[in-house]
Backbone as JSON Lines, residues from 0, in Angstrom:
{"i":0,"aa":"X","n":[116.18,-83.61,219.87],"ca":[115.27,-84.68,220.28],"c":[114.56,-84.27,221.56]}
{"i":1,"aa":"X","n":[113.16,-84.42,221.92],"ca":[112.71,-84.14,222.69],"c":[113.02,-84.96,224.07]}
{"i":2,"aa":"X","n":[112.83,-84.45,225.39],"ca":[112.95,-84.83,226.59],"c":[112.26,-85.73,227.16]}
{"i":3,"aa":"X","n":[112.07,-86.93,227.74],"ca":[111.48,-88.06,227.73],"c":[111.91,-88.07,229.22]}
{"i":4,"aa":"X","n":[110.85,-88.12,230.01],"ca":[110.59,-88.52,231.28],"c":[111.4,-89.87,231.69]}
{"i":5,"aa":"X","n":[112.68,-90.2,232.58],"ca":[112.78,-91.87,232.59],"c":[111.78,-92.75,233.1]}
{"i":6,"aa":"X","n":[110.57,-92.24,233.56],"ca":[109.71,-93.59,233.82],"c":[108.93,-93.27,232.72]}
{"i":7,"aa":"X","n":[108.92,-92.75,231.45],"ca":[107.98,-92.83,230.28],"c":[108.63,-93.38,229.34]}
{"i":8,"aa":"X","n":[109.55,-93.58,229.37],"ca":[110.82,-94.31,228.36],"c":[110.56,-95.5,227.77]}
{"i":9,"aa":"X","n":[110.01,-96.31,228.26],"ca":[109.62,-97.8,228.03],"c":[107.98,-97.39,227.38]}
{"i":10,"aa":"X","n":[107.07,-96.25,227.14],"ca":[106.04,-96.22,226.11],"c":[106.3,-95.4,224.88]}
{"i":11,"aa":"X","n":[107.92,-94.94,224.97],"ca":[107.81,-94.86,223.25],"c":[107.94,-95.9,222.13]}
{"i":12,"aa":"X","n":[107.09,-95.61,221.0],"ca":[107.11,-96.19,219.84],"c":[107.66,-95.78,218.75]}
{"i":13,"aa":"X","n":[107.62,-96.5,217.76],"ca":[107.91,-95.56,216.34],"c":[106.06,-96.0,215.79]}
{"i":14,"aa":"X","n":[106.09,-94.76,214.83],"ca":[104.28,-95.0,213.97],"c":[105.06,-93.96,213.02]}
{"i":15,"aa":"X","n":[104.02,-94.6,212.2],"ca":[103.73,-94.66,210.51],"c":[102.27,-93.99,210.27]}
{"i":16,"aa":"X","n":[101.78,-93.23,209.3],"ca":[100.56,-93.04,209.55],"c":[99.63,-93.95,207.88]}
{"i":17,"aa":"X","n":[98.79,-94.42,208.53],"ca":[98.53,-95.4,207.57],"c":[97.47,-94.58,207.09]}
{"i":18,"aa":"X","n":[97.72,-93.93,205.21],"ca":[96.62,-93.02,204.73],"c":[95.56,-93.74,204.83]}
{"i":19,"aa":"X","n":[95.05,-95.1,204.04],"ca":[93.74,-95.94,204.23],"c":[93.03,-95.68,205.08]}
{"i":20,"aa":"X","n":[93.45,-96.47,205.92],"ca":[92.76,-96.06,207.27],"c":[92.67,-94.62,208.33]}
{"i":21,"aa":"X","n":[93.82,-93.45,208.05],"ca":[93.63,-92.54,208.58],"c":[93.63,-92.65,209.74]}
{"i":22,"aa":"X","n":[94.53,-93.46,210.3],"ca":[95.64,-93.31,211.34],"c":[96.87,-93.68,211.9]}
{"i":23,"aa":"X","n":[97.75,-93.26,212.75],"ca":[98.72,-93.21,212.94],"c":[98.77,-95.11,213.6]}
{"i":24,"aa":"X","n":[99.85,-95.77,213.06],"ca":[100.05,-97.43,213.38],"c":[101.2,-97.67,214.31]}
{"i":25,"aa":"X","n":[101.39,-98.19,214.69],"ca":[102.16,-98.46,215.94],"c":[103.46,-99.42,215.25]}
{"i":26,"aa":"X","n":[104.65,-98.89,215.21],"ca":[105.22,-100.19,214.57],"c":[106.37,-101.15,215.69]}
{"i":27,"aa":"X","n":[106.08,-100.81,216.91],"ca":[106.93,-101.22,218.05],"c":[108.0,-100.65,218.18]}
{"i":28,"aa":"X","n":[108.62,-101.11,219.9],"ca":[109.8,-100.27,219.63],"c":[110.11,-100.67,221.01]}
{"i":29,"aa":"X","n":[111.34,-100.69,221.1],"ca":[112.09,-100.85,222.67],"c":[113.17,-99.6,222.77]}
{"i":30,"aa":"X","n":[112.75,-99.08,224.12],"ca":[114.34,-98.41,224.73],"c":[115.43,-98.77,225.46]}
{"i":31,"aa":"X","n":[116.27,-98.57,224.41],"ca":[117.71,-99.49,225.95],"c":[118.53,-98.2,225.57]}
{"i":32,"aa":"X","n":[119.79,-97.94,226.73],"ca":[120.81,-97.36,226.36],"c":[120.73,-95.93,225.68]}
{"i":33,"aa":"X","n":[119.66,-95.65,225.92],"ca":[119.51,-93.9,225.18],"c":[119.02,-94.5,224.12]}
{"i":34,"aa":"X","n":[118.75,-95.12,223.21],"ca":[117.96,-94.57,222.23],"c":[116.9,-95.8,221.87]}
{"i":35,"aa":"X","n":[116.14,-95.89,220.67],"ca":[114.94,-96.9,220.19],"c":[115.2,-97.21,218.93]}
{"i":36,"aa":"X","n":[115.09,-98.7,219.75],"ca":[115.21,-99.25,218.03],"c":[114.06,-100.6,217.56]}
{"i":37,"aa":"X","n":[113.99,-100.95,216.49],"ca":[112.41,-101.45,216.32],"c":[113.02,-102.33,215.17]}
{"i":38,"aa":"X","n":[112.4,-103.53,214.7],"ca":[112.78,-104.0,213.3],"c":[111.24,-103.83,212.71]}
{"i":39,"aa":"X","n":[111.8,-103.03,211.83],"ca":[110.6,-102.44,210.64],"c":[109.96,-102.93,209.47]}
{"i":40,"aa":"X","n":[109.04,-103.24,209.51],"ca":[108.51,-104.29,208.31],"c":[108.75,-103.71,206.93]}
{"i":41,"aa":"X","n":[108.32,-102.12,206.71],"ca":[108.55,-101.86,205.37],"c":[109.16,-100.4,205.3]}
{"i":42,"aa":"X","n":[109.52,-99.43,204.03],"ca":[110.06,-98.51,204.41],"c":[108.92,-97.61,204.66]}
{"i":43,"aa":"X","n":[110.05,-96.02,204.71],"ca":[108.98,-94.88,204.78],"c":[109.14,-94.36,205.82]}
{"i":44,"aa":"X","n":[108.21,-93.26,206.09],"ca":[108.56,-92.44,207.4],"c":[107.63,-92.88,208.79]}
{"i":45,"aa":"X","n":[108.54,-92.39,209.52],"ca":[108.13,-92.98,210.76],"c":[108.66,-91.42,211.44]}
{"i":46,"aa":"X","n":[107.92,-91.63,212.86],"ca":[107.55,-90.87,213.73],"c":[107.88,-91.47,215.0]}
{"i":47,"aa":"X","n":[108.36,-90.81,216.37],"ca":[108.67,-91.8,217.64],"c":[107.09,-91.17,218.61]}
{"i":48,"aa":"X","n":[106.49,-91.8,218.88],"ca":[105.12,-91.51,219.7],"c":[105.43,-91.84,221.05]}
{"i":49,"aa":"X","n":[104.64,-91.32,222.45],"ca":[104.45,-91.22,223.1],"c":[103.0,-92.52,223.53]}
{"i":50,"aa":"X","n":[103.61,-93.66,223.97],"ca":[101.48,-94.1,224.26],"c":[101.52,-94.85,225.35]}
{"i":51,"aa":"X","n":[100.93,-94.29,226.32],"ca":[100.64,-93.69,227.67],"c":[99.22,-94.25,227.82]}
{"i":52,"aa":"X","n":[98.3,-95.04,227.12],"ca":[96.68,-95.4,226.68],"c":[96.58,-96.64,226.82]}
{"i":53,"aa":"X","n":[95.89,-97.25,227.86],"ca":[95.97,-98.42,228.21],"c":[94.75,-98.63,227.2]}
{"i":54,"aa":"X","n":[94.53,-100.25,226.86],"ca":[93.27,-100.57,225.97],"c":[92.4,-100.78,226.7]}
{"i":55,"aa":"X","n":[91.29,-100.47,225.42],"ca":[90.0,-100.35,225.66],"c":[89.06,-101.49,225.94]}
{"i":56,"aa":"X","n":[87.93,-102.24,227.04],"ca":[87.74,-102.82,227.45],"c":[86.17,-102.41,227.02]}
{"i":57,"aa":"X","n":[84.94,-103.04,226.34],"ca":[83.87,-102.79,226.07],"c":[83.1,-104.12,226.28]}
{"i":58,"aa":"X","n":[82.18,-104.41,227.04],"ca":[81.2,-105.58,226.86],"c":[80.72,-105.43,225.12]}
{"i":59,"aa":"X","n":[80.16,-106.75,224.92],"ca":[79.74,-106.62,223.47],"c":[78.38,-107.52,223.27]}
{"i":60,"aa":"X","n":[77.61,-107.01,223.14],"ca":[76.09,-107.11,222.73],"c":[76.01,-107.3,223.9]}
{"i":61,"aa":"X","n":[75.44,-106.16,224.89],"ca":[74.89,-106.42,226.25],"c":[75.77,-105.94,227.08]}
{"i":62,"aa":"X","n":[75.47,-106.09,228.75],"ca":[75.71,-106.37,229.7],"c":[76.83,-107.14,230.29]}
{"i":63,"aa":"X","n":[77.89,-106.5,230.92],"ca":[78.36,-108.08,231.43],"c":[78.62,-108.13,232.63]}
{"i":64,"aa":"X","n":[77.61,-107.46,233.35],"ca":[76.9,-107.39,234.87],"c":[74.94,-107.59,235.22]}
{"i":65,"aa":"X","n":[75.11,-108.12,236.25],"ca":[74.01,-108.37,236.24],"c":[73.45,-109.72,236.25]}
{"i":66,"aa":"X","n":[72.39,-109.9,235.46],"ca":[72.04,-111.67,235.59],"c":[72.11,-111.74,234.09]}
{"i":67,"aa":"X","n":[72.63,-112.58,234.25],"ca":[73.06,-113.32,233.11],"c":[72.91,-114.85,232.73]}
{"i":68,"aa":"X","n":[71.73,-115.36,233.61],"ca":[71.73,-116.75,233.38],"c":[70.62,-116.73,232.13]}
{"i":69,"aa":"X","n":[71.05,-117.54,231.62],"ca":[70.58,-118.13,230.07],"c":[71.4,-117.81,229.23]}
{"i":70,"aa":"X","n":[72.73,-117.39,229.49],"ca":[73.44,-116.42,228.37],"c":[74.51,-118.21,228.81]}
{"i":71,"aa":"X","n":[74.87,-117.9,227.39],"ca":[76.1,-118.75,226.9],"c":[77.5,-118.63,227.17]}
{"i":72,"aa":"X","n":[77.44,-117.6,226.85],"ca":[79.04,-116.56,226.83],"c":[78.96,-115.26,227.48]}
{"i":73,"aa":"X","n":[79.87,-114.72,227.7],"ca":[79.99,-113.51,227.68],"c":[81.33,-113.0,226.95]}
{"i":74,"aa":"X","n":[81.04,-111.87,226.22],"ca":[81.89,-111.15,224.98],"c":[82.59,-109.92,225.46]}
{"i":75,"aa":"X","n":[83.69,-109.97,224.9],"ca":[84.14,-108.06,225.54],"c":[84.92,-107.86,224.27]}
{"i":76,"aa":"X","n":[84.93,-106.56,223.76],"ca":[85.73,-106.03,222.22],"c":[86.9,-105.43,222.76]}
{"i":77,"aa":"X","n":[88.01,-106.05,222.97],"ca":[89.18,-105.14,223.49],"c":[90.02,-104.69,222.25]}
{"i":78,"aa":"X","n":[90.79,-103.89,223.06],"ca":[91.44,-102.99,221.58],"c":[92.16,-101.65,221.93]}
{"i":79,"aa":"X","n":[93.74,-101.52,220.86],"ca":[94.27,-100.51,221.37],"c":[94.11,-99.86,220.19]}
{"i":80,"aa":"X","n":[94.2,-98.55,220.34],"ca":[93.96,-97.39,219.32],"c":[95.32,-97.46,218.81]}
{"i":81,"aa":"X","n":[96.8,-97.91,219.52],"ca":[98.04,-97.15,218.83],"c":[98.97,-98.55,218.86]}
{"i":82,"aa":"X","n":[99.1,-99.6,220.24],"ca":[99.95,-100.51,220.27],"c":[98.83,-101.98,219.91]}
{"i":83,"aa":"X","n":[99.55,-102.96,220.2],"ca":[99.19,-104.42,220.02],"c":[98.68,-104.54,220.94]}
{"i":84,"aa":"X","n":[97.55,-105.65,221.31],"ca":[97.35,-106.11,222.48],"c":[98.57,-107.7,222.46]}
{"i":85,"aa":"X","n":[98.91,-107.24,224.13],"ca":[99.84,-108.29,224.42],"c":[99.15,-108.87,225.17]}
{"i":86,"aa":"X","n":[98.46,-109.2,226.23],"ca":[98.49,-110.11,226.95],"c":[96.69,-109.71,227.7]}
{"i":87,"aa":"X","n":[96.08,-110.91,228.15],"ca":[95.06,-110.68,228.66],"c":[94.69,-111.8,230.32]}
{"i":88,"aa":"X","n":[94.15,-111.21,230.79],"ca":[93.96,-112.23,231.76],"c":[92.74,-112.41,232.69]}
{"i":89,"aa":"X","n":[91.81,-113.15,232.46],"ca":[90.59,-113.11,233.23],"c":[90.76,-113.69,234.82]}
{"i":90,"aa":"X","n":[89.73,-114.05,235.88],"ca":[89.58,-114.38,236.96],"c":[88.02,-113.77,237.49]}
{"i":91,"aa":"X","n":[87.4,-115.19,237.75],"ca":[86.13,-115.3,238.02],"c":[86.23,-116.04,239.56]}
{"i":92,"aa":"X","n":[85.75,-114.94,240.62],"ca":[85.85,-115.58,241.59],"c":[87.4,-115.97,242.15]}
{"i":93,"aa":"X","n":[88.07,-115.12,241.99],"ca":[89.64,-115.14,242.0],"c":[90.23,-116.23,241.41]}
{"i":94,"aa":"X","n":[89.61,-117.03,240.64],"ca":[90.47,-117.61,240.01],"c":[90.33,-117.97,238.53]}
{"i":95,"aa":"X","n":[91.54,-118.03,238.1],"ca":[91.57,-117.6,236.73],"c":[90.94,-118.31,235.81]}
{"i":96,"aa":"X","n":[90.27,-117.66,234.22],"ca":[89.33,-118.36,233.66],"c":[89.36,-117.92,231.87]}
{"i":97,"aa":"X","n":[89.35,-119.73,231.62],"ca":[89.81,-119.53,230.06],"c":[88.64,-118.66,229.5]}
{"i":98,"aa":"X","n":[89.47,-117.72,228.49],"ca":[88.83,-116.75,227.63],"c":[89.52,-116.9,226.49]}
{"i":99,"aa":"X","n":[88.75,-116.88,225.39],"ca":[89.78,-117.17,223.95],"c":[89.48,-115.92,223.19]}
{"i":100,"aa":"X","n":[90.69,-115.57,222.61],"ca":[90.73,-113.75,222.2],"c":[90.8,-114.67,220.33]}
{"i":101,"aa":"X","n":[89.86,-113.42,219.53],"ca":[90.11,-113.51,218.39],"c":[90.19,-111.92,217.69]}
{"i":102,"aa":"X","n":[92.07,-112.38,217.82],"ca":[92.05,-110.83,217.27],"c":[91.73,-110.01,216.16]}
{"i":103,"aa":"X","n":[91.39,-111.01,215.03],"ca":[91.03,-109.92,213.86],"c":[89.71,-109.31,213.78]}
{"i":104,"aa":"X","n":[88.7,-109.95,215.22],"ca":[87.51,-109.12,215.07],"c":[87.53,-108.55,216.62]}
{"i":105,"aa":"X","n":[88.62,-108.47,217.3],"ca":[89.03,-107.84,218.63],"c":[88.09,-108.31,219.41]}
{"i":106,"aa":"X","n":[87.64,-109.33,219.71],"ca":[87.13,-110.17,220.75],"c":[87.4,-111.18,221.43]}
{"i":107,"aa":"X","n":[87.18,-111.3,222.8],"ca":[87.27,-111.8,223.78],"c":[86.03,-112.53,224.38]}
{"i":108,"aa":"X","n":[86.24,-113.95,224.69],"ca":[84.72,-114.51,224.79],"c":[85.19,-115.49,225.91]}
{"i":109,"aa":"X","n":[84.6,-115.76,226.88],"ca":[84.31,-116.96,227.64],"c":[83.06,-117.4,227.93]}
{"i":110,"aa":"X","n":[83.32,-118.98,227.54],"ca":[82.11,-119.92,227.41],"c":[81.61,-120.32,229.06]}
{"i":111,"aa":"X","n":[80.45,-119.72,229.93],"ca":[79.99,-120.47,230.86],"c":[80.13,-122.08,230.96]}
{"i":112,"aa":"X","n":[80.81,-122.39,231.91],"ca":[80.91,-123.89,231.95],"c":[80.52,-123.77,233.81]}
{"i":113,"aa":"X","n":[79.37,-124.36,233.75],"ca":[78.85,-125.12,235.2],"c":[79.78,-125.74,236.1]}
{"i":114,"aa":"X","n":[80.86,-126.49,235.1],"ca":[81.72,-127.24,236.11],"c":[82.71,-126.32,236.37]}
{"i":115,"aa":"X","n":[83.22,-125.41,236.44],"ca":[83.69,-124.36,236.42],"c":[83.36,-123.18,237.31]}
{"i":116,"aa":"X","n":[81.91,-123.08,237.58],"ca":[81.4,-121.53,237.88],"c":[80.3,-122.13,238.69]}
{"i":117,"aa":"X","n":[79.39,-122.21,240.01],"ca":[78.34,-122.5,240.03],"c":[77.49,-121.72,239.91]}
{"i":118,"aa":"X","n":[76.57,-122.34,239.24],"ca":[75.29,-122.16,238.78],"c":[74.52,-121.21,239.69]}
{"i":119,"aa":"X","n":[73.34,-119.95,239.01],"ca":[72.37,-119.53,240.24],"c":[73.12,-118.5,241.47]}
{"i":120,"aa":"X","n":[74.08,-118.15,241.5],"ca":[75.0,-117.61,242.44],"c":[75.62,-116.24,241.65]}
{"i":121,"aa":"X","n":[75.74,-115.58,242.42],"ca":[76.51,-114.34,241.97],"c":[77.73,-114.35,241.84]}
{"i":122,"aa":"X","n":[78.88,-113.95,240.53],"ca":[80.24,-114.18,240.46],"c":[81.23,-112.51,240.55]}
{"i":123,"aa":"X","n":[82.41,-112.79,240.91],"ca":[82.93,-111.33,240.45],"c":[84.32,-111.81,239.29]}
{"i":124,"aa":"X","n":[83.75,-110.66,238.54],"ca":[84.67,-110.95,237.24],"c":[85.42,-109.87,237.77]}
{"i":125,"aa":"X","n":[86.87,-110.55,237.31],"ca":[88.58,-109.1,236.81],"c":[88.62,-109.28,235.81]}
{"i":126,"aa":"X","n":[88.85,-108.22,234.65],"ca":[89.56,-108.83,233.24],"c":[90.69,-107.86,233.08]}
{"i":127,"aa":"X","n":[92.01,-108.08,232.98],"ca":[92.97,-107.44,232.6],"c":[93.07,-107.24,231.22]}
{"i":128,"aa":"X","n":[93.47,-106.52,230.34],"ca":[94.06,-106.31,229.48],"c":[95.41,-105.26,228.71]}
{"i":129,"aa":"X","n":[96.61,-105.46,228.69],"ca":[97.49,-105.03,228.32],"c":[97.91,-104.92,227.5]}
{"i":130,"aa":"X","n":[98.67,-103.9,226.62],"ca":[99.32,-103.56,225.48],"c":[100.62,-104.1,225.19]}
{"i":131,"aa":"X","n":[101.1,-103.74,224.28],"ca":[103.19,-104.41,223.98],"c":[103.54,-103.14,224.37]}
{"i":132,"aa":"X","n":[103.37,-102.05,225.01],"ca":[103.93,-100.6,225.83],"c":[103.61,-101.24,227.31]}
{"i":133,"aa":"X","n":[102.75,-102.0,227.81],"ca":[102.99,-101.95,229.17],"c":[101.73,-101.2,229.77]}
{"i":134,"aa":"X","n":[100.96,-100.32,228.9],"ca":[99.7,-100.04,229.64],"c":[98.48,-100.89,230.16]}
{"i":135,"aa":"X","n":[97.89,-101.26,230.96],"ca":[97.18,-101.93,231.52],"c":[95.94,-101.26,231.89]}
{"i":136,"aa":"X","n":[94.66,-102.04,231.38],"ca":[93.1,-101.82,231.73],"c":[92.36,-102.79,232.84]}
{"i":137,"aa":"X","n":[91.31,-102.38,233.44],"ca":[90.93,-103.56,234.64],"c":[89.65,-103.43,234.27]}
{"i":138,"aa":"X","n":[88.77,-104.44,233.84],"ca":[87.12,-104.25,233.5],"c":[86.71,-104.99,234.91]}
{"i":139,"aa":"X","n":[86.05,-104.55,235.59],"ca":[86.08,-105.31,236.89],"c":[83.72,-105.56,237.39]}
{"i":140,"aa":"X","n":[83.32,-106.59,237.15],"ca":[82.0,-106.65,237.37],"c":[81.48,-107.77,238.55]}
{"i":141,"aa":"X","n":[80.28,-107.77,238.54],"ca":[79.65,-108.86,239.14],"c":[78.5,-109.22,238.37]}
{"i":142,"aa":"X","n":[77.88,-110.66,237.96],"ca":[77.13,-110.9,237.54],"c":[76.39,-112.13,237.9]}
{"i":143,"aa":"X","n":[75.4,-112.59,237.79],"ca":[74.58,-113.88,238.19],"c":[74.28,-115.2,237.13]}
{"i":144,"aa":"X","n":[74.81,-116.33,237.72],"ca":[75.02,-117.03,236.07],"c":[74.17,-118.56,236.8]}
């Protein structure tokens, strides 16, 4: 068995490689006690991966800096190449701000609300996004709403 760094221990997985799609799937996995163990949805071979790849953070149709007044929303396509996305967390102006994730088309949207944000003024967006490994992304902007 190969040698595993102890602070890399907590991003191995087990994956499957899914022919359809033509790539390797993430099927979870925890380390305790020397070794990994996962409850597996179906049989077949599996592989223990290495994923070290925090997700990917993309604005979507546009900009999401800049001026932005007349815009409704703003969109971001997040997404991991190997694990789940676990957890997300926005903050506009340091404080935090509902965003509703729809994962089967990997988007992330928050609706401008006035009572919320003022109007005409420049804001600074954080957006976190994290995996079920623990890797973490920071999309970090300013924009005018």
């Amino acid at each position: 068995a190969p040698i595993v760094a102890p602070e890399l221990r907590d991003k191995l997985v087990f994956v499957s490689f899914d022919s359809k799609e033509q790539k390797y799937v993430s099927a979870g996995g925890k380390y305790s006690n020397g070794s990994l163990s996962a409850s597996l949805r179906n049989f077949g071979e599996y592989a223990i991966h290495l994923d070290t790849i925090a997700p990917e953070i993309l604005p979507f149709k546009g900009e999401a800096k800049g001026n932005l007044s007349g815009r409704k929303s703003i969109q971001f396509t997040i997404r991991d190449e190997l694990s789940e996305i676990e957890k997300y967390e926005a903050y506009i102006d340091n404080r935090w701000a509902l965003f509703e994730y729809d994962p089967k088309n990997e988007r992330l949207t928050y609706i401008f609300d006035g009572d919320k944000i003022q109007k005409n003024t420049e804001h600074e967006l954080e957006l976190y996004v994290s995996d079920s490994q623990g890797n973490v992304n920071l999309y970090h902007s300013t924009f005018t709403w």
